[in-house]
Amino acid sequence: PGSQEETEELCRLLRNMGIRPFIMGNGTNLLVTDGPLRRIVIKMGEKMGGINPRGETGLAAGCGATLARLATVAQGMGLSGLEFAHGIPGTLGGAVVMNAGAYGGEMCNVVKTTTFLDEYLRVSRFAGQEHVFSYRHSAFSDRNCVILSCDLELKRGDPREIRKCMRDLAERRRGSQPLDMPSAGSTFKRPERSYAAALIDQAGLKGYTVGGAQVSEKHAGFVVNRGGASFEDVIRVMEHVRETVYKTAGIMLEPEIRIIT
């Protein structure tokens, strides 16, 4: 879809046909079956990714705007608050749904209002605490809604300092994460009072491999595709990791990636 109106029209058409579509942004945190997937997918892409100033320190952005582009636009305007998001490869809509974050920053820190289609395809808006943000979760996580756009509230900053921060974080990512190999990002959510990667490492699972899927030897929080990994390969690695960590640490890891079958 290329606009809010087209999105509404398309969703109503599908609703009348008894079809519930799957809404996708960049798809960067998805693990999708290798088999037939008989679903209608609505991809919120660049046509839904407009970014415009809103007041002195705000940005109004469509759900299809990438976080990298949002952060770059904010930096160019001397607006701080999105530095953490520059290296997250998803789009705004998906980032709000899961309250995406990195290096101490989260979407809950910058999202002011969100416009969306609710379960009845009515245009609705959440503001502030109505988002019910928590760790990798929001009011949208368990609801059949379609995010359309957001207003973000940022702070004034020095464009040079903002750029330096973004470069520093990018260097930290390159140094610690397996960015040279395909993955769906962080495989598991961070459990309370611990870190998934540390628990997986302590369980001796770095490098654990099934077919083409492997627990990254660089960062145990990632399951990477060494080449030719199937859906089943990744699932089997994840299941083994969860079972082993539960045996060794008594903690059942919860997937952060979305599994689509």
Coordinates of C-alpha atoms in Angstrom, one line a residue:
P1 CA 0.0 0.0 0.0
G2 CA 1.1 3.5 -0.7
S3 CA -1.0 5.5 1.8
Q4 CA -3.1 5.2 4.9
E5 CA -6.3 5.2 2.7
E6 CA -5.0 2.3 0.5
T7 CA -4.1 0.3 3.7
E8 CA -7.6 0.8 5.1
E9 CA -9.2 -0.2 1.8
L10 CA -7.0 -3.3 1.4
C11 CA -7.7 -4.4 5.0
R12 CA -11.4 -4.0 4.6
L13 CA -11.4 -5.9 1.3
L14 CA -9.6 -8.8 2.9
R15 CA -11.8 -8.7 6.0
N16 CA -14.9 -8.9 3.8
M17 CA -13.3 -12.0 2.2
G18 CA -12.7 -13.6 5.6
I19 CA -8.9 -13.2 5.3
R20 CA -6.6 -12.0 8.1
P21 CA -3.5 -10.7 6.4
F22 CA 0.0 -10.9 7.9
I23 CA 1.5 -7.4 8.2
M24 CA 5.3 -7.2 7.5
G25 CA 7.9 -4.5 7.6
N26 CA 11.4 -5.4 6.6
G27 CA 11.0 -8.9 7.9
T28 CA 14.3 -8.8 9.7
N29 CA 13.2 -10.7 12.8
L30 CA 11.1 -13.4 11.0
L31 CA 11.8 -17.1 10.7
V32 CA 9.4 -18.4 8.0
T33 CA 8.6 -22.0 7.1
D34 CA 10.2 -23.5 4.0
G35 CA 6.9 -25.0 3.1
P36 CA 3.9 -23.4 1.5
L37 CA 2.7 -20.3 3.3
R38 CA -0.9 -19.7 2.2
R39 CA -1.3 -16.3 3.6
I40 CA -1.8 -12.8 2.2
V41 CA 1.1 -10.6 3.2
I42 CA 0.9 -6.8 3.4
K43 CA 4.3 -5.3 3.3
M44 CA 4.7 -1.9 4.7
G45 CA 7.6 -0.5 2.7
E46 CA 9.0 2.8 1.4
K47 CA 5.7 4.0 0.2
M48 CA 4.5 4.1 3.8
G49 CA 7.8 5.5 5.0
G50 CA 7.5 9.3 4.8
I51 CA 9.4 11.4 7.4
N52 CA 8.5 15.0 8.2
P53 CA 9.4 17.5 11.0
R54 CA 6.8 17.9 13.7
G55 CA 7.4 21.0 15.8
E56 CA 10.9 21.9 17.0
T57 CA 12.0 18.5 18.2
G58 CA 9.6 16.0 16.7
L59 CA 9.4 13.8 13.7
A60 CA 6.2 12.4 12.1
A61 CA 7.0 9.1 10.3
G62 CA 5.1 6.4 8.4
C63 CA 5.3 2.8 9.6
G64 CA 7.4 1.7 6.7
A65 CA 10.3 4.1 7.5
T66 CA 13.5 2.2 8.3
L67 CA 15.1 2.9 11.7
A68 CA 18.4 3.6 10.0
R69 CA 16.8 6.3 7.8
L70 CA 14.9 7.8 10.7
A71 CA 18.1 8.0 12.8
T72 CA 20.0 9.6 9.9
V73 CA 17.2 12.2 9.3
A74 CA 17.1 13.0 13.0
Q75 CA 20.9 13.4 13.0
G76 CA 20.8 15.8 10.1
M77 CA 18.2 17.9 11.9
G78 CA 20.3 18.0 15.1
L79 CA 17.8 15.8 17.0
S80 CA 19.1 13.3 19.5
G81 CA 17.4 10.1 20.8
L82 CA 17.5 7.7 17.9
E83 CA 21.2 7.0 17.9
F84 CA 20.6 3.5 19.3
A85 CA 18.2 2.7 16.4
H86 CA 20.6 3.4 13.6
G87 CA 21.9 -0.2 13.5
I88 CA 18.6 -1.9 13.9
P89 CA 17.6 -3.1 10.4
G90 CA 13.8 -3.1 10.9
T91 CA 11.0 -0.5 10.2
L92 CA 9.2 1.8 12.5
G93 CA 6.0 -0.2 12.7
G94 CA 7.7 -3.4 13.7
A95 CA 10.0 -1.6 16.1
V96 CA 7.0 0.0 17.9
V97 CA 5.1 -3.4 18.2
M98 CA 8.1 -5.0 19.9
N99 CA 9.5 -1.9 21.6
A100 CA 12.8 -2.5 19.8
G101 CA 16.0 -1.4 21.6
A102 CA 19.7 -1.6 21.8
Y103 CA 22.6 -0.1 23.9
G104 CA 20.3 1.3 26.5
G105 CA 17.8 2.9 24.2
E106 CA 14.3 1.8 23.4
M107 CA 11.4 3.0 21.2
C108 CA 9.4 3.7 24.3
N109 CA 11.8 6.6 25.0
V110 CA 11.0 8.4 21.8
V111 CA 7.4 7.4 20.7
K112 CA 4.9 10.0 21.5
T113 CA 1.7 8.9 19.6
T114 CA 0.9 6.0 17.3
T115 CA -1.9 6.0 14.7
F116 CA -3.2 2.5 13.8
L117 CA -6.1 0.5 12.5
D118 CA -7.7 -1.3 15.4
E119 CA -9.3 -4.8 15.4
Y120 CA -12.4 -3.3 13.8
L121 CA -10.4 -1.4 11.2
R122 CA -11.1 2.0 12.8
V123 CA -8.4 4.6 12.7
S124 CA -7.3 5.0 16.3
R125 CA -4.5 6.6 18.3
F126 CA -2.5 5.8 21.4
A127 CA -0.5 8.4 23.3
G128 CA 2.1 8.0 26.1
Q129 CA 1.3 5.3 28.6
E130 CA -1.5 3.9 26.4
H131 CA 1.3 2.1 24.5
V132 CA 1.9 0.0 27.6
F133 CA 5.6 -0.5 26.6
S134 CA 7.7 -3.1 28.4
Y135 CA 10.7 -5.1 27.4
R136 CA 10.2 -6.2 23.8
H137 CA 6.5 -5.8 24.1
S138 CA 3.7 -3.2 23.7
A139 CA 0.0 -2.9 23.6
F140 CA 0.2 -3.9 19.9
S141 CA 2.1 -7.1 20.5
D142 CA -1.0 -9.3 21.2
R143 CA -3.6 -7.4 19.2
N144 CA -4.7 -7.6 15.5
C145 CA -3.8 -4.0 14.7
V146 CA -2.0 -2.3 11.8
I147 CA 0.3 0.5 12.7
L148 CA 0.2 3.4 10.3
S149 CA 2.4 6.1 11.6
C150 CA 4.0 7.6 14.7
D151 CA 5.0 10.9 16.1
L152 CA 8.4 10.8 17.8
E153 CA 9.6 13.3 20.4
L154 CA 13.4 13.9 20.4
K155 CA 15.9 16.3 21.9
R156 CA 18.2 19.0 20.5
G157 CA 21.7 17.9 20.1
D158 CA 25.0 18.6 18.2
P159 CA 24.8 16.9 14.8
R160 CA 28.5 16.1 15.1
E161 CA 28.2 14.5 18.5
I162 CA 25.1 12.5 17.3
R163 CA 27.0 11.2 14.3
K164 CA 30.0 10.3 16.5
C165 CA 27.7 8.3 18.8
M166 CA 26.1 6.5 15.9
R167 CA 29.5 5.6 14.5
D168 CA 30.7 4.4 17.9
L169 CA 27.7 2.1 18.3
A170 CA 28.1 0.8 14.8
E171 CA 31.7 -0.1 15.6
R172 CA 30.6 -1.9 18.8
R173 CA 28.1 -3.9 16.7
R174 CA 30.7 -4.9 14.2
G175 CA 33.0 -5.9 16.9
S176 CA 30.6 -8.1 18.9
Q177 CA 27.8 -9.3 16.5
P178 CA 28.0 -11.7 13.5
L179 CA 26.9 -9.0 11.0
D180 CA 28.8 -10.9 8.2
M181 CA 26.4 -13.8 8.4
P182 CA 22.6 -14.1 7.8
S183 CA 20.4 -14.2 10.9
A184 CA 17.1 -12.9 12.2
G185 CA 18.8 -10.8 14.8
S186 CA 18.8 -11.7 18.5
T187 CA 17.2 -15.1 18.8
F188 CA 16.0 -15.0 22.4
K189 CA 14.7 -12.3 24.7
R190 CA 16.8 -11.3 27.7
P191 CA 15.5 -13.1 30.8
E192 CA 15.2 -11.4 34.1
R193 CA 18.4 -10.9 36.0
S194 CA 20.6 -12.4 33.2
Y195 CA 21.5 -12.3 29.5
A196 CA 20.5 -15.0 26.9
A197 CA 23.9 -14.9 25.3
A198 CA 25.7 -15.5 28.6
L199 CA 23.5 -18.4 29.5
I200 CA 24.0 -20.0 26.1
D201 CA 27.7 -19.5 26.3
Q202 CA 27.9 -20.9 29.8
A203 CA 26.0 -24.0 28.6
G204 CA 28.8 -24.6 26.1
L205 CA 26.6 -24.1 23.1
K206 CA 28.7 -21.6 21.1
G207 CA 29.2 -23.2 17.7
Y208 CA 26.4 -25.8 18.2
T209 CA 25.3 -26.7 14.7
V210 CA 22.4 -28.5 13.0
G211 CA 22.7 -28.6 9.2
G212 CA 23.4 -25.0 8.0
A213 CA 22.2 -23.4 11.3
Q214 CA 24.7 -22.6 14.1
V215 CA 24.8 -20.8 17.4
S216 CA 27.2 -18.0 16.4
E217 CA 30.8 -18.5 17.6
K218 CA 31.1 -14.7 17.8
H219 CA 27.9 -13.9 19.8
A220 CA 25.9 -16.8 21.3
G221 CA 22.7 -14.7 21.2
F222 CA 22.5 -15.2 17.4
V223 CA 21.6 -18.3 15.4
V224 CA 23.2 -17.8 12.0
N225 CA 22.9 -19.3 8.6
R226 CA 26.3 -20.8 7.6
G227 CA 24.8 -21.6 4.2
G228 CA 21.8 -23.6 3.1
A229 CA 20.1 -23.6 6.6
S230 CA 16.5 -24.8 6.5
F231 CA 13.7 -23.7 8.7
E232 CA 13.9 -27.0 10.5
D233 CA 17.7 -26.6 11.1
V234 CA 17.1 -23.3 12.9
I235 CA 14.1 -24.6 14.9
R236 CA 16.2 -27.7 16.0
V237 CA 19.1 -25.4 17.1
M238 CA 16.7 -23.2 19.1
E239 CA 14.9 -26.1 20.7
H240 CA 18.3 -27.6 21.8
V241 CA 19.5 -24.3 23.2
R242 CA 16.2 -23.8 25.2
E243 CA 16.3 -27.3 26.6
T244 CA 20.0 -27.2 27.5
V245 CA 19.9 -23.7 29.1
Y246 CA 16.8 -24.9 31.1
K247 CA 18.8 -27.9 32.4
T248 CA 21.9 -25.9 33.2
A249 CA 20.4 -22.7 34.5
G250 CA 16.7 -23.4 35.2
I251 CA 15.7 -20.6 32.8
M252 CA 13.4 -21.2 29.8
L253 CA 14.5 -18.8 27.1
E254 CA 11.7 -17.1 25.1
P255 CA 12.2 -16.5 21.4
E256 CA 12.6 -12.9 20.3
I257 CA 12.3 -13.7 16.6
R258 CA 8.8 -14.4 15.2
I259 CA 8.2 -17.8 13.9
I260 CA 5.8 -17.9 10.9
T261 CA 4.2 -21.2 9.8

